[in-house]
mmCIF file with all atom_site columns, C-alpha atoms in Angstrom:
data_model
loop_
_atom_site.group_PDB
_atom_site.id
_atom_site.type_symbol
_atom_site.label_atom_id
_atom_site.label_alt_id
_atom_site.label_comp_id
_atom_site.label_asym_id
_atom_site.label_entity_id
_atom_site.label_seq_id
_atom_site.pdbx_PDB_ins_code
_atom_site.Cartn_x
_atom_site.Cartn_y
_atom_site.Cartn_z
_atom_site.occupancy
_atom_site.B_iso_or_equiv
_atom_site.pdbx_formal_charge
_atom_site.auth_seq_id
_atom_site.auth_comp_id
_atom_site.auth_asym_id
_atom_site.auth_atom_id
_atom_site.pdbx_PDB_model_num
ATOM 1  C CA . UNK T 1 1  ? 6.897   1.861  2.044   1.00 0.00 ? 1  UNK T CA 1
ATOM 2  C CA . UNK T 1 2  ? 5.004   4.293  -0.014  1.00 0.00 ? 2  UNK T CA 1
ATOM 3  C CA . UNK T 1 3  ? 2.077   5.769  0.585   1.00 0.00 ? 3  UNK T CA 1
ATOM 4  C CA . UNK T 1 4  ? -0.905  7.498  -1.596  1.00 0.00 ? 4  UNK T CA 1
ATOM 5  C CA . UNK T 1 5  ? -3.580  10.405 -0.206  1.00 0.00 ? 5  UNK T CA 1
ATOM 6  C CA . UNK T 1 6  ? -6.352  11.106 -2.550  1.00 0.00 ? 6  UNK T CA 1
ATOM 7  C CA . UNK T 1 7  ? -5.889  14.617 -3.272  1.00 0.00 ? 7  UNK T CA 1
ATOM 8  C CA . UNK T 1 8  ? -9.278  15.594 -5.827  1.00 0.00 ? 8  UNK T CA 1
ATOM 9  C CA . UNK T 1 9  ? -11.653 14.058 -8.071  1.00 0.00 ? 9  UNK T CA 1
ATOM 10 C CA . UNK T 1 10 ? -12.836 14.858 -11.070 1.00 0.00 ? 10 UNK T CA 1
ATOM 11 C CA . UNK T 1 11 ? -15.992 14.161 -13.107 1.00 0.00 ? 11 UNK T CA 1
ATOM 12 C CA . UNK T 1 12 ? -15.697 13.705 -16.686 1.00 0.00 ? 12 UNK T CA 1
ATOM 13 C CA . UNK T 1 13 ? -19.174 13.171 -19.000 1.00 0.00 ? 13 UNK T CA 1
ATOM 14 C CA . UNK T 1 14 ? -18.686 11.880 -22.736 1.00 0.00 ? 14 UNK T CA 1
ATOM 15 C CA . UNK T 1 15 ? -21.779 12.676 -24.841 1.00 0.00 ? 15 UNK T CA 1
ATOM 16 C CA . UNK T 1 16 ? -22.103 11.070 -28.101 1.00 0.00 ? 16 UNK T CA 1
ATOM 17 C CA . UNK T 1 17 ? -21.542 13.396 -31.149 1.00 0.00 ? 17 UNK T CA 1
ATOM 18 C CA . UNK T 1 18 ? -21.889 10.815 -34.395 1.00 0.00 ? 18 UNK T CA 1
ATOM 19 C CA . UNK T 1 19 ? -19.570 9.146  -36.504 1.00 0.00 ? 19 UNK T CA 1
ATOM 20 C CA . UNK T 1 20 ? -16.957 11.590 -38.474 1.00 0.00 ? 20 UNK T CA 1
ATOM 21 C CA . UNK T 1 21 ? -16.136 10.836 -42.075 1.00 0.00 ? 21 UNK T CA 1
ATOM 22 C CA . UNK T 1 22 ? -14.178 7.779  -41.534 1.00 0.00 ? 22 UNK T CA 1
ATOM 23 C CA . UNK T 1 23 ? -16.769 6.183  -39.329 1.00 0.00 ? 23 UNK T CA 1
ATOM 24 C CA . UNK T 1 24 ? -14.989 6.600  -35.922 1.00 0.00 ? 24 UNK T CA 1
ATOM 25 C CA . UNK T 1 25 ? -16.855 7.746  -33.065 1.00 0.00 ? 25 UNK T CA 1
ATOM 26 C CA . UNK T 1 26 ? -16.844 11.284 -32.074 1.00 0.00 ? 26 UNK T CA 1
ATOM 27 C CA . UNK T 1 27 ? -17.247 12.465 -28.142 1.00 0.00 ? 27 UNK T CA 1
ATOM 28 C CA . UNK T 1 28 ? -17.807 15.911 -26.775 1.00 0.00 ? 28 UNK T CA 1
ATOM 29 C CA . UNK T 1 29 ? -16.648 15.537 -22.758 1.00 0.00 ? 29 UNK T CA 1
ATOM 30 C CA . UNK T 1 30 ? -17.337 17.596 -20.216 1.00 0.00 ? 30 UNK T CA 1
ATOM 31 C CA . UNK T 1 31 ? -15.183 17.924 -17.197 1.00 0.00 ? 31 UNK T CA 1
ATOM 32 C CA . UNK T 1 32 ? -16.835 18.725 -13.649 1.00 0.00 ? 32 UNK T CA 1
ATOM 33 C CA . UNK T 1 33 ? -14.183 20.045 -10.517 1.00 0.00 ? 33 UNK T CA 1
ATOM 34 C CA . UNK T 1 34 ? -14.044 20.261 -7.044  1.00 0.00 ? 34 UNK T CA 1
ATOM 35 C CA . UNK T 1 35 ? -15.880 16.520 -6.507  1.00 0.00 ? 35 UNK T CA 1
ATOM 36 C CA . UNK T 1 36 ? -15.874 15.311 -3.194  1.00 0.00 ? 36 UNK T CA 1
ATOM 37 C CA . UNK T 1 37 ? -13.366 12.405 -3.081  1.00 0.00 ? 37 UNK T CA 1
ATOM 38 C CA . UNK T 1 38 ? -15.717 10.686 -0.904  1.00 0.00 ? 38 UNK T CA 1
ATOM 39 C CA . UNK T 1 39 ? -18.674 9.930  -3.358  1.00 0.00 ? 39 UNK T CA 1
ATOM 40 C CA . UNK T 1 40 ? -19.144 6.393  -4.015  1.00 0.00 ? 40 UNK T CA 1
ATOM 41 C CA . UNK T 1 41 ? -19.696 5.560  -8.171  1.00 0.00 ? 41 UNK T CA 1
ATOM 42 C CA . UNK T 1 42 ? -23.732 4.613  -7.842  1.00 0.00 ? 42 UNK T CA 1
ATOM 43 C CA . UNK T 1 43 ? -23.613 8.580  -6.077  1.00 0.00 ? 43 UNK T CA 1
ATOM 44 C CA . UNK T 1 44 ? -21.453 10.183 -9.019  1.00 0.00 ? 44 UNK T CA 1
ATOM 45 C CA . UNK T 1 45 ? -23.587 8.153  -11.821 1.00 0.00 ? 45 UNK T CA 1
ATOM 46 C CA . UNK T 1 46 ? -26.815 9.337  -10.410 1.00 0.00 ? 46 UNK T CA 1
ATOM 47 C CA . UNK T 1 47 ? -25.239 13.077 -10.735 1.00 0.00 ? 47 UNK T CA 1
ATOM 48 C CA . UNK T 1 48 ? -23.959 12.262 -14.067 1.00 0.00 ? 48 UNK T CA 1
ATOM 49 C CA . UNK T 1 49 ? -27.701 10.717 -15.452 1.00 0.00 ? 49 UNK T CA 1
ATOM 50 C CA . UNK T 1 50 ? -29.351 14.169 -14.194 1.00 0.00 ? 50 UNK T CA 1
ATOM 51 C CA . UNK T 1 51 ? -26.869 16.243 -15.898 1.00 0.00 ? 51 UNK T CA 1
ATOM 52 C CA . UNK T 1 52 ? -27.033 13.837 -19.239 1.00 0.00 ? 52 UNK T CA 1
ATOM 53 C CA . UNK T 1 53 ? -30.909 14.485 -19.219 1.00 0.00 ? 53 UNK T CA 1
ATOM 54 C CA . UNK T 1 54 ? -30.548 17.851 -19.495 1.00 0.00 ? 54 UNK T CA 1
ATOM 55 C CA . UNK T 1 55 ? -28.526 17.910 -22.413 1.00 0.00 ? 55 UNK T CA 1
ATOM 56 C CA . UNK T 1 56 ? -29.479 17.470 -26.331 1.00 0.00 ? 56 UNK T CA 1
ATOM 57 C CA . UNK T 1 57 ? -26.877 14.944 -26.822 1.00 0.00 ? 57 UNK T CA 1
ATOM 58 C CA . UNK T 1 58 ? -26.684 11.005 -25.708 1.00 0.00 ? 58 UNK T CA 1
ATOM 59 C CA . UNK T 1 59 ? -24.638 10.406 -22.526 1.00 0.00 ? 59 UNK T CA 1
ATOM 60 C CA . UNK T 1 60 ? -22.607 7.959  -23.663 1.00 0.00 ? 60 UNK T CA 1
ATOM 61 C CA . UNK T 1 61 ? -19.976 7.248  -20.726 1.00 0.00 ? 61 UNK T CA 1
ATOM 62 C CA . UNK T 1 62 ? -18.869 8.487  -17.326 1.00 0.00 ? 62 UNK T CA 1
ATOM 63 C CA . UNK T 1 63 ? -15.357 8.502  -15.936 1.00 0.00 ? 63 UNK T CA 1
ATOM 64 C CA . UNK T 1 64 ? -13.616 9.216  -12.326 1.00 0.00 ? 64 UNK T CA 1
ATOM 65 C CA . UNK T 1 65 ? -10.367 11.089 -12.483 1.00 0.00 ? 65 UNK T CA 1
ATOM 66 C CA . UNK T 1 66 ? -8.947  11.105 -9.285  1.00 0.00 ? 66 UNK T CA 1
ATOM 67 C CA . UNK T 1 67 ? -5.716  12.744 -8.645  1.00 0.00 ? 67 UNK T CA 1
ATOM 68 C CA . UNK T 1 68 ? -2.834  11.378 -5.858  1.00 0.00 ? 68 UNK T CA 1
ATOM 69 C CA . UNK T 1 69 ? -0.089  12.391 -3.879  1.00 0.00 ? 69 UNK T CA 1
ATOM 70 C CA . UNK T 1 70 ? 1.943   9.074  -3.566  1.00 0.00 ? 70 UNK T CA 1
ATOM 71 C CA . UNK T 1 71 ? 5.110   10.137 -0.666  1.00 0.00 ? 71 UNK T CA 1
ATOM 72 C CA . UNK T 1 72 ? 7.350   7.769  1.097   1.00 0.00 ? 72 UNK T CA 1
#
């Protein structure tokens, strides 16, 4: 049976940018290393609010990217 060891996470912030030309939204993201794979989501969206208020644009979503080793 296989098994999977969380390896890193990632945090990833989208800020909101406007529409372009076509009206389809545009997003600036910012990418954040080296997360501890232990921090819960209410712990990584608390981070991700503080950082949004210091920037000029709209924090429009947050994402986890967490990375696996999956072996047998």
């Amino acid at each position: 049976m296989a098994a999977e060891v969380l390896l890193e996470s990632q945090l990833r912030l989208a800020f909101d940018m406007g529409l372009d030309e076509k009206g389809k939204q545009i997003y600036k993201r910012k990418n954040y290393n080296n997360i501890k794979t232990s921090a819960t989501a209410d712990q990584l969206l608390q981070v991700a609010e503080a950082i949004g208020s210091l920037q000029t644009e709209t924090l429009a979503f947050v994402e986890r990217n967490d990375t696996n080793q999956i072996t047998e």
